[in-house]
Coordinates of C-alpha atoms and ligand atoms in Angstrom, one line a residue:
X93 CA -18.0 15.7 -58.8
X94 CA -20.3 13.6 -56.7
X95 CA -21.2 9.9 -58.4
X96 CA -24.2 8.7 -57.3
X97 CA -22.5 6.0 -55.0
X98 CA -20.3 8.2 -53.7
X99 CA -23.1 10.3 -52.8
X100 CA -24.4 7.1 -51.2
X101 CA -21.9 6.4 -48.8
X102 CA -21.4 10.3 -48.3
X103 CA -25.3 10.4 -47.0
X104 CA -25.1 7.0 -45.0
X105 CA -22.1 7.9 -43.2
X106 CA -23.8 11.6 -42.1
X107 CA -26.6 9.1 -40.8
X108 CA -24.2 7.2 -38.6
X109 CA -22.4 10.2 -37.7
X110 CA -26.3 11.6 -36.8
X111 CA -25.8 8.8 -34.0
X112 CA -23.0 10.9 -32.2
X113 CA -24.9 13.1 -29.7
X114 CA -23.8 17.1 -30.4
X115 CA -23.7 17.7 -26.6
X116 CA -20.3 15.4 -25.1
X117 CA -17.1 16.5 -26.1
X118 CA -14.8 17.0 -28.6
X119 CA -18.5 18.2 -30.0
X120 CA -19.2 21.1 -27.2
X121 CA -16.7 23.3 -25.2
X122 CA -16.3 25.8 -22.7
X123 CA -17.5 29.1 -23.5
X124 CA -15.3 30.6 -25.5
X125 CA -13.4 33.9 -24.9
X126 CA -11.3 36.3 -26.4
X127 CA -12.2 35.5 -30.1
X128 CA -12.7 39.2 -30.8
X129 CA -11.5 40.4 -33.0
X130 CA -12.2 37.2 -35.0
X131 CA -8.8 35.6 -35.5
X132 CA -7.5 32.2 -35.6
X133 CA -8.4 28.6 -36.8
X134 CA -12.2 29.4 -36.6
X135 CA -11.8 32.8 -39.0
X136 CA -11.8 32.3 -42.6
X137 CA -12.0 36.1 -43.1
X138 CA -13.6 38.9 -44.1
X139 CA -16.4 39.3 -47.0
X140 CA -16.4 42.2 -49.3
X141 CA -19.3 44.9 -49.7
X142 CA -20.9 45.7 -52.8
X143 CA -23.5 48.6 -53.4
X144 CA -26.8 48.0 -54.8
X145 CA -28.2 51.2 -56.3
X146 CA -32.0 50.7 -56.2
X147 CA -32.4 53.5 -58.4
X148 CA -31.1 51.7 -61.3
X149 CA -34.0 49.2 -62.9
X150 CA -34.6 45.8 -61.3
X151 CA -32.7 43.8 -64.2
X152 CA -29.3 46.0 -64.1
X153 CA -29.0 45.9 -60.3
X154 CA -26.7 42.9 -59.8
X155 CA -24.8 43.4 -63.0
X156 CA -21.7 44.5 -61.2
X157 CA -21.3 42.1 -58.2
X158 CA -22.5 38.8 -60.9
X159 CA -19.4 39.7 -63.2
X160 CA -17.3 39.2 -60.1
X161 CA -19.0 36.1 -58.4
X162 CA -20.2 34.3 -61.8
X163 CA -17.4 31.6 -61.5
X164 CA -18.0 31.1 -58.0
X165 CA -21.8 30.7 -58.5
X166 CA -21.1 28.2 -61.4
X167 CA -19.3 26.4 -59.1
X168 CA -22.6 25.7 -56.7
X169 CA -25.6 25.3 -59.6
X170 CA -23.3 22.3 -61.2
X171 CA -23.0 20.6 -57.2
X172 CA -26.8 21.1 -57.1
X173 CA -27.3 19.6 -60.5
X174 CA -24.5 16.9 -59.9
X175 CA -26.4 16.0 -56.4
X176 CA -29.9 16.3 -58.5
X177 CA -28.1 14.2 -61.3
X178 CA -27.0 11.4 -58.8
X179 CA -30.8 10.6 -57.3
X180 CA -32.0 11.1 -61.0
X181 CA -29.1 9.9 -63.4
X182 CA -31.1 10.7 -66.1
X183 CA -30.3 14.6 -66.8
X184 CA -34.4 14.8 -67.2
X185 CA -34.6 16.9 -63.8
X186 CA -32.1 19.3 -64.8
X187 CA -34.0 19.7 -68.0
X188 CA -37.1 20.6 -66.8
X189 CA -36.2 23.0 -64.4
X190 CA -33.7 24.9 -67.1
X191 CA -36.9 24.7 -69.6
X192 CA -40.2 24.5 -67.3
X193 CA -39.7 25.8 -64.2
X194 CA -39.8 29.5 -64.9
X195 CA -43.2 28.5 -66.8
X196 CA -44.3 26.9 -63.7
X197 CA -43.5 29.2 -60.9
X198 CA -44.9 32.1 -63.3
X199 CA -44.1 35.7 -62.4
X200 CA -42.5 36.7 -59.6
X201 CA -44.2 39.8 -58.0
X202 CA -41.9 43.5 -57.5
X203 CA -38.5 43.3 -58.2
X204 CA -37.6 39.9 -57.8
X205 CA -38.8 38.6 -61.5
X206 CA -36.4 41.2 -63.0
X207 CA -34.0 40.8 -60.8
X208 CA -33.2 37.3 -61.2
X209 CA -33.9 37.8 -65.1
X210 CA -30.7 39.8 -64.9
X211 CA -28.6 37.6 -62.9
X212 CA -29.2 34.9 -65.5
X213 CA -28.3 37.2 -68.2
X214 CA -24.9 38.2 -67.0
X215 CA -23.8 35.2 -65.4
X216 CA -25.4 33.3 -68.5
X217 CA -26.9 30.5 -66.2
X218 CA -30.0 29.4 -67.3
X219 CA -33.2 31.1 -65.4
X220 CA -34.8 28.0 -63.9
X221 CA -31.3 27.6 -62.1
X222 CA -31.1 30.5 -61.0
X223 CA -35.0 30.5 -59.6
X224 CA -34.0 27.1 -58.0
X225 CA -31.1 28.6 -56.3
X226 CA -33.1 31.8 -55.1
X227 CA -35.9 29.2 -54.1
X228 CA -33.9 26.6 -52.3
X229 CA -32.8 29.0 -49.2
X230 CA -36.1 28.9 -48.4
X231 CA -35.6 25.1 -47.1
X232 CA -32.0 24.5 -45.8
X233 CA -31.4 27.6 -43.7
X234 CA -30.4 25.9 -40.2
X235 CA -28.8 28.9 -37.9
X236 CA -29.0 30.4 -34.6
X237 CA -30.1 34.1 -34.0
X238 CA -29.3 36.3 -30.6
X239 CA -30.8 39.3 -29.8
X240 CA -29.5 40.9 -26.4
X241 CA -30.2 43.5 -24.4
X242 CA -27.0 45.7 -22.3
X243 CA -27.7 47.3 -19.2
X244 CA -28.4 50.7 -20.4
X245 CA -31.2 49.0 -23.4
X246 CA -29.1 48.8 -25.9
X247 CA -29.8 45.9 -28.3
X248 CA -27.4 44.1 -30.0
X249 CA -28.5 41.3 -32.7
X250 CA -26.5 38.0 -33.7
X251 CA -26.9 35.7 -36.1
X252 CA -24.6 32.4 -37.4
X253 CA -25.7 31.2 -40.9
X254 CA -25.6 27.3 -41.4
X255 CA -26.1 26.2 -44.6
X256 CA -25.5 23.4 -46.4
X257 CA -26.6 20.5 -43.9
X258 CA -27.1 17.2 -46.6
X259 CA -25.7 18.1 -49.9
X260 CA -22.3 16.2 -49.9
X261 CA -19.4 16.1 -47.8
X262 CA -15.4 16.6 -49.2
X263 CA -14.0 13.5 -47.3
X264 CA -10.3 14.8 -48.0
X265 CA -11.0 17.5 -45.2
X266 CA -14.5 16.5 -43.8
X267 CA -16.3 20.0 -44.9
X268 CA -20.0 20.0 -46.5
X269 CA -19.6 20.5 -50.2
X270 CA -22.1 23.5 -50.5
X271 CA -21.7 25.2 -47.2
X272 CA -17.4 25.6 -48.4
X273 CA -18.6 26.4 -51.8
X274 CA -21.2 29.6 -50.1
X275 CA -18.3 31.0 -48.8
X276 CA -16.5 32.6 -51.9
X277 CA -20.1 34.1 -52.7
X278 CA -20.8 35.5 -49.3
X279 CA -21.0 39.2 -49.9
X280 CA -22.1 42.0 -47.8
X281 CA -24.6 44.1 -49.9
X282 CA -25.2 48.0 -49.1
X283 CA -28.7 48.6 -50.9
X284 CA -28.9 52.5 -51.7
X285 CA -31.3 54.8 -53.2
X286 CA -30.8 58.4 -54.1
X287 CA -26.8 57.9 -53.3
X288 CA -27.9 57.1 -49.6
X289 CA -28.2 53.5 -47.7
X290 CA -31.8 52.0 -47.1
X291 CA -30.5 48.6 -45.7
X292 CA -27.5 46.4 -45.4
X293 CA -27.5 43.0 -45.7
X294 CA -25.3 39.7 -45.5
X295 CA -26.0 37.4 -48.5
X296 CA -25.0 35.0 -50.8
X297 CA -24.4 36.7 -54.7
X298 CA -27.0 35.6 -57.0
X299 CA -29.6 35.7 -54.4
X300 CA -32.2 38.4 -54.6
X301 CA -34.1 37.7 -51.0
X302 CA -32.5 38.4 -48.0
X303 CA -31.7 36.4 -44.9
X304 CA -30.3 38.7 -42.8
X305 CA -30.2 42.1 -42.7
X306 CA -30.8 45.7 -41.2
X307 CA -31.8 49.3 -41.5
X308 CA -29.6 51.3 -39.8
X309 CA -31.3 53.2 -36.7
X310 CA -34.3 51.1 -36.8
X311 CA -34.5 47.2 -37.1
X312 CA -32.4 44.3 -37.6
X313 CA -34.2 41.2 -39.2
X314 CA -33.0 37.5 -39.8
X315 CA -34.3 34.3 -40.6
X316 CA -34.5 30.8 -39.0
X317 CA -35.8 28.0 -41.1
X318 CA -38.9 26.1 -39.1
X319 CA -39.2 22.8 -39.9
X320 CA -42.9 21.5 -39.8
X321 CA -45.0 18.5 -41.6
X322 CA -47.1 21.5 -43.0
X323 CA -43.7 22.4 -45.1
X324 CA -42.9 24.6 -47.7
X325 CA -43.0 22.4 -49.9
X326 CA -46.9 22.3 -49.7
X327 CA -46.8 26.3 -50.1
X328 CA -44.5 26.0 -53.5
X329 CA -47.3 23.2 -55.0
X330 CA -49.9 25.8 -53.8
X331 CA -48.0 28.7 -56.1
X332 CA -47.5 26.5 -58.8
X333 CA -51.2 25.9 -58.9
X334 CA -51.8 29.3 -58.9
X335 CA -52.2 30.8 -55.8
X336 CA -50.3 33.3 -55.1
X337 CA -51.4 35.1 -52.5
X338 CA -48.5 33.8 -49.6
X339 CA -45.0 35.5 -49.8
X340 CA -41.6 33.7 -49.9
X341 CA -39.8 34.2 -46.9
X342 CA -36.7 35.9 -47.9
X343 CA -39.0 38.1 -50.6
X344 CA -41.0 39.2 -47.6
X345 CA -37.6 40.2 -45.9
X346 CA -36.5 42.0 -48.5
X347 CA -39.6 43.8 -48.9
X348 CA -39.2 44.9 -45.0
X349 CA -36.3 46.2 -44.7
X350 CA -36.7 47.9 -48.1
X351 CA -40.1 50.0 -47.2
X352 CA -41.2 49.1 -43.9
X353 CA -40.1 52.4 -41.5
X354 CA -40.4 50.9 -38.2
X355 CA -39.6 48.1 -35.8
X356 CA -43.8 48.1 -35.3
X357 CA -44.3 48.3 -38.9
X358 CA -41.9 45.2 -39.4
X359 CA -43.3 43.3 -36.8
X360 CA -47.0 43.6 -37.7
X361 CA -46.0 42.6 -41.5
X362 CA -44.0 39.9 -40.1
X363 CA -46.9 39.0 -37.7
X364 CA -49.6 39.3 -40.0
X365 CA -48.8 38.4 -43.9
X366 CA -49.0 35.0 -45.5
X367 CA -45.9 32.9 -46.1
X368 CA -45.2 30.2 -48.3
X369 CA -42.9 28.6 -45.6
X370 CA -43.4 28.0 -42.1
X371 CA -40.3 30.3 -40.6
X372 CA -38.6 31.8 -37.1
X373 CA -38.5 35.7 -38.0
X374 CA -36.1 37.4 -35.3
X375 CA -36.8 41.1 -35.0
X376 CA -35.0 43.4 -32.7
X377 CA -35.4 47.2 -33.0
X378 CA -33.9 50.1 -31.4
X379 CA -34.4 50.8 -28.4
X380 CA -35.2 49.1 -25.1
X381 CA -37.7 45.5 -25.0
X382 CA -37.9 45.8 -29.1
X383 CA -36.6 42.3 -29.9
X384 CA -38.7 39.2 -30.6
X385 CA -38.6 35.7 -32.1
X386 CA -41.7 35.2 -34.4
X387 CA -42.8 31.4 -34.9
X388 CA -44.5 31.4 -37.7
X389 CA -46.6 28.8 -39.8
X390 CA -47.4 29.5 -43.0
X391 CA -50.9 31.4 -42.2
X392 CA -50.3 32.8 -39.2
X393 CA -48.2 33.9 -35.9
X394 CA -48.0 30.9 -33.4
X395 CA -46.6 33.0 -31.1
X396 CA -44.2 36.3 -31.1
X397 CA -41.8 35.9 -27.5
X398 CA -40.3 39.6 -26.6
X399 CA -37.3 40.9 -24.4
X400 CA -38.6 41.6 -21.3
X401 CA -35.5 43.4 -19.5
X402 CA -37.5 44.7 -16.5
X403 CA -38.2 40.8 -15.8
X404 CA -34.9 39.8 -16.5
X405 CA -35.1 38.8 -19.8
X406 CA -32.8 40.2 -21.6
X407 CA -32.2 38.1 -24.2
X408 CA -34.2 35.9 -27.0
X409 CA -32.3 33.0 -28.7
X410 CA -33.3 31.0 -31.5
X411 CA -32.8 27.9 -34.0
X412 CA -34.6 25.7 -35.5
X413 CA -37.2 24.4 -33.0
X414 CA -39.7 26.2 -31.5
X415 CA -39.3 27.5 -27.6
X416 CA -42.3 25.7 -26.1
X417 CA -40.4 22.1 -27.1
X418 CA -37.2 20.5 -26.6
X419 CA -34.6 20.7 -29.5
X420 CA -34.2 18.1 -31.4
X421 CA -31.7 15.7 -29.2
X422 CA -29.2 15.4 -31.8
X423 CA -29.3 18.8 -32.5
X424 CA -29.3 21.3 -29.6
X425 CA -27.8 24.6 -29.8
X426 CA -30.1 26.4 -28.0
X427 CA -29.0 25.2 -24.5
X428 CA -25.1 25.7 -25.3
X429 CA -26.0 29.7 -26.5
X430 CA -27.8 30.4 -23.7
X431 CA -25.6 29.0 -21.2
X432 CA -22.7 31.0 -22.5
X433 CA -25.2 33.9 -22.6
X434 CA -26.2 33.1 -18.8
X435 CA -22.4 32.7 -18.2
X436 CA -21.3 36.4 -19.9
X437 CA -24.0 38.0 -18.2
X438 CA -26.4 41.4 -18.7
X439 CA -23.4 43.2 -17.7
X440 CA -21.1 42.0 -20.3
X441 CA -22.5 41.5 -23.4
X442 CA -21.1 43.4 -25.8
X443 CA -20.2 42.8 -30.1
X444 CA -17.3 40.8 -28.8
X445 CA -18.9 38.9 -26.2
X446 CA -21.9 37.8 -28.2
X447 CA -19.4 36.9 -31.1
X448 CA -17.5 34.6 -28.2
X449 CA -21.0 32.6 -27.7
X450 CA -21.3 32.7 -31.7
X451 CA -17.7 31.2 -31.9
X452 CA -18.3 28.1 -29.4
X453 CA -19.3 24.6 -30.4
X454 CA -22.0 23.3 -31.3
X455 CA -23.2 26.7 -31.7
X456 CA -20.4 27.2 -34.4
X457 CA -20.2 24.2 -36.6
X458 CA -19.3 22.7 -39.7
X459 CA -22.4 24.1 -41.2
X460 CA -21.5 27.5 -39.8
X461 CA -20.7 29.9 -43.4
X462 CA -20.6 33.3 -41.5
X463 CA -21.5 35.2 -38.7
X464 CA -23.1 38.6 -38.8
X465 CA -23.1 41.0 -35.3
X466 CA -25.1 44.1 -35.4
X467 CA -25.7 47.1 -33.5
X468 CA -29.2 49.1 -35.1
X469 CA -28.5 52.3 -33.3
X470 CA -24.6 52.4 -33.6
X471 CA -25.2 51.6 -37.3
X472 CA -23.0 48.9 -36.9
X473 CA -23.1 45.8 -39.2
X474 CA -19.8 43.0 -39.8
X475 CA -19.6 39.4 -41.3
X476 CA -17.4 36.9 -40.6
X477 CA -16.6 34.2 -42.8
X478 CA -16.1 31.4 -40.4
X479 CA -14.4 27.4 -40.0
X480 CA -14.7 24.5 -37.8
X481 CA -11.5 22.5 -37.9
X482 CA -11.7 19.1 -36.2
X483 CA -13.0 17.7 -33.7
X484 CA -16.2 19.9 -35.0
X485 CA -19.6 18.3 -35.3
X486 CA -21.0 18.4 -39.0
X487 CA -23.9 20.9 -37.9
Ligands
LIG219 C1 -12.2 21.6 -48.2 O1 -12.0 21.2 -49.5 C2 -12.9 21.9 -50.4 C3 -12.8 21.1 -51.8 O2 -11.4 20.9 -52.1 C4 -12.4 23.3 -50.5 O3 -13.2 24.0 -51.4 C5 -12.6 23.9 -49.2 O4 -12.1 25.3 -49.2 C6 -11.8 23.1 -48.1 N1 -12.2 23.7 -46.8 C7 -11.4 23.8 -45.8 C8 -11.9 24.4 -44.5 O5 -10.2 23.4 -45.8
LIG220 C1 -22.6 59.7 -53.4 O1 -22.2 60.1 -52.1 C2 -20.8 60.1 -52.0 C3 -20.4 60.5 -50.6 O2 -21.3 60.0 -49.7 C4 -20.2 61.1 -53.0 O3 -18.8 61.1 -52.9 C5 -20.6 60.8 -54.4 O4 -20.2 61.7 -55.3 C6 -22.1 60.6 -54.5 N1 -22.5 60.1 -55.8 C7 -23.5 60.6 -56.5 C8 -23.8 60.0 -57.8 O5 -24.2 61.5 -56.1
LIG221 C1 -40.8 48.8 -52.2 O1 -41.8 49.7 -52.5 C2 -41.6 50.2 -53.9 C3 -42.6 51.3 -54.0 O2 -43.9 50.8 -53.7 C4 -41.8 49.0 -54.8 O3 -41.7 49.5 -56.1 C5 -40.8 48.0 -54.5 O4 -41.0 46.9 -55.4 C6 -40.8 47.6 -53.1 N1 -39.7 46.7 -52.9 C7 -39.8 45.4 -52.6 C8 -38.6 44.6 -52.4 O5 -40.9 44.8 -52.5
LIG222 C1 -36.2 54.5 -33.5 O1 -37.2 54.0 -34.4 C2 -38.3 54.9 -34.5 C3 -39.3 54.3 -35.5 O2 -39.8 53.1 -34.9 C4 -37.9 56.3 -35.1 O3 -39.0 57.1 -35.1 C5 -36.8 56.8 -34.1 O4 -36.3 58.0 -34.7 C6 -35.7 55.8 -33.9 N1 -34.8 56.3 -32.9 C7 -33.5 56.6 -33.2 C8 -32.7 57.0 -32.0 O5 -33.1 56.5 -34.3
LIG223 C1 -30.1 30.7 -18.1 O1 -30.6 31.5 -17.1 C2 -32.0 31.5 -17.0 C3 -32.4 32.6 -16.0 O2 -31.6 32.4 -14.8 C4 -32.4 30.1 -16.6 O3 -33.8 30.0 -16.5 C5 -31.9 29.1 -17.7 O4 -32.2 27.8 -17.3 C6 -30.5 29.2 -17.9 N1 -30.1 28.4 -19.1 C7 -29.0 27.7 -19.2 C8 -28.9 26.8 -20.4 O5 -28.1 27.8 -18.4
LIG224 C1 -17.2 41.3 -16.9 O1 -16.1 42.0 -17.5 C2 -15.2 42.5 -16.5 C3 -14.2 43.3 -17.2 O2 -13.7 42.7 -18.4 C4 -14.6 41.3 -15.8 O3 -13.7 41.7 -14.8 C5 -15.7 40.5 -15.1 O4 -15.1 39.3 -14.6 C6 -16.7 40.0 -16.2 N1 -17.8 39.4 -15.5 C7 -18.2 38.2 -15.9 C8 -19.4 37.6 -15.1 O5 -17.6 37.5 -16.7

């Protein structure tokens, strides 16, 4: 359990350790090789697969997978209450989101409402926990997201999920408290209707939105959190005064790769539709030049950046900061990923190849909970829980 001045110290000394620049050594390294098949310190190993059967009603869906990871999500709601408890000693937080905040967000729209009605049911965690959990992916998802393009066209998609960045730190073996306690629930999740698979995801039980995902044959699809002063926190006091009209970000997702039929389809959703928080949407399709980071704001596309093979471009990389600016100084993945993308060349990329640039430092961090390699066509889809054992930068 955090104390509030343990929590404290834990935040101040992340600020001072902010002061160590992510780009000098022990923090950064030559591009790693070989590291496929994932073995070794950085492996923590594999994550199981589940089936959702969409053809059961929304509120029965997750009853099989929560009897499993119920423990394991108990675990993370009481850090995020003892965090919550620790700025607000009082308890009166955790009180009004068990016995307002359903009241306050009102209905979810399609599946989700049920869904997460369901979750709380089996795992008997109160709803407005389990609505707070669903909601707060929607703010701390700091990753990086690959798509590449092989000589012969075909697309490969990569993705690392950090998560976690802030909410305590285990001095005993200097991990982030959340992002050690995602790991347990990281499941893969085969959706199915009619006994056949619509989409695969990689997710965290007890979460109904999706973050990264894709339908086999036709897109892949995951999500970059963008940080901006017009936040998502604006959108959520927006809902809660009643207008509803934006979509969450990993609702939208879902809602994709569930009906949308078509990289075109995804992408003009994904272009066009309201969100409640600004986000990076990376897209890549299925067959030559479909792949493209979409910077979004909350009302609209700022700008959607495409492979471009034929002009040498075969490959779109994205984190957290938008392409037109430098990354954050402190926080700069996006040079170390492309120079080991430069560095394994068109010729060479491959699953194994892009999980070598997904396995080097900074790009793989202490933030770093799994990473997912897909190939659309090949119907290909794998997670890897991952580590960071010192010297490894804290995101
Ligand atoms: C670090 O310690 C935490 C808390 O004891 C534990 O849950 C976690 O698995 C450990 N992580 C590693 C990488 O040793
Ligand atoms: C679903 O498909 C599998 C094979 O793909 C088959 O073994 C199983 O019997 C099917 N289940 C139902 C309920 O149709
Ligand atoms: C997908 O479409 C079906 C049929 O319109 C709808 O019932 C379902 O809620 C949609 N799924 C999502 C996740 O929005
Ligand atoms: C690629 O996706 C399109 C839809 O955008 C689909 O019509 C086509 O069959 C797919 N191609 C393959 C090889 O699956
Ligand atoms: C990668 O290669 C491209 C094209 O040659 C070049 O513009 C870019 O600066 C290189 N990036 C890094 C980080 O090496
Ligand atoms: C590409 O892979 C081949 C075969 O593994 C290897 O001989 C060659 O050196 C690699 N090229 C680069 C640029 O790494």
């Amino acid at each position: 359990m955090l104390g509030g001045s343990r929590l404290t110290f834990v935040l101040l000394s992340a600020a001072v350790t902010c002061a160590v620049a992510q780009h000098a050594p022990p923090w950064t390294e030559d591009c790693r090789k070989s590291t496929y098949p994932p073995s070794g310190p950085t492996y923590r190993g594999p994550v199981p697969w589940y089936t959702i059967n969409l053809d059961l009603p929304p509120y029965k869906r997750w009853h099989e997978l929560m009897v499993d990871k119920a423990p394991a999500l108990k675990v993370i709601v009481n850090s995020l209450k003892n965090i919550v408890n620790a700025f607000v000693p009082s308890g009166k937080i955790v009180e009004l989101v068990d016995q307002k905040l359903p009241g306050l967000l009102g209905n979810f729209p399609g599946p989700f409402e049920e869904e997460m009605k369901g979750i709380a049911a089996v795992t008997g965690i109160p709803l407005g926990e389990i609505i707070s959990y669903n909601i707060f992916y929607e703010f701390f998802t700091i990753c990086t997201s690959i798509i590449t393009e092989d000589k012969g066209g075909h697309l490969l998609h990569g993705r690392n999920m950090d998560f976690g960045i802030f909410l305590g730190w285990n001095i005993n073996n200097n991990t982030w408290v959340i992002t050690e306690q995602l790991k347990p629930l990281t499941v893969n999740l085969d959706f199915r209707r009619n006994n056949r698979t619509v989409f695969k995801v990689a997710s965290f039980a007890g979460y109904v939105g999706v973050l990264t995902g894709f339908k086999p044959g036709l897109f892949s699809l995951t999500l970059n959190e963008r940080f901006s002063s017009n936040g998502g926190y604006v959108g959520i006091l927006e809902w809660i005064w009643g207008k509803k009209d934006a979509k969450w970000i990993g609702f939208i997702i879902r809602s994709v790769l569930e009906n949308s039929t078509s990289y075109e389809e995804a992408k003009n959703i994904l272009t066009k539709t309201k969100i409640l928080a600004p986000a990076y949407f990376i897209l890549g399709g299925n067959m030559s030049g479909e792949g493209c980071v979409i910077t979004r704001d909350r009302k609209q596309s700022l700008d959607v950046y495409e492979l471009d093979p034929k002009q040498g471009r075969w490959y779109v990389v994205q984190t957290n900061y938008d392409r037109w600016k430098n990354a954050f100084f402190l926080d700069d993945r996006r040079t170390p990923a492309k120079a080991c993308l430069n560095k394994t060349t068109q010729e060479n990329i491959s699953l194994a190849t892009m999980y070598d640039v997904l396995s080097t430092k900074p790009v793989l961090n202490k933030l770093t909970v799994f990473t997912t390699l897909i190939d659309v066509t090949k119907g290909q889809f794998e997670t890897y829980l991952r580590d960071c054992p010192d010297p490894c930068i804290g995101w």
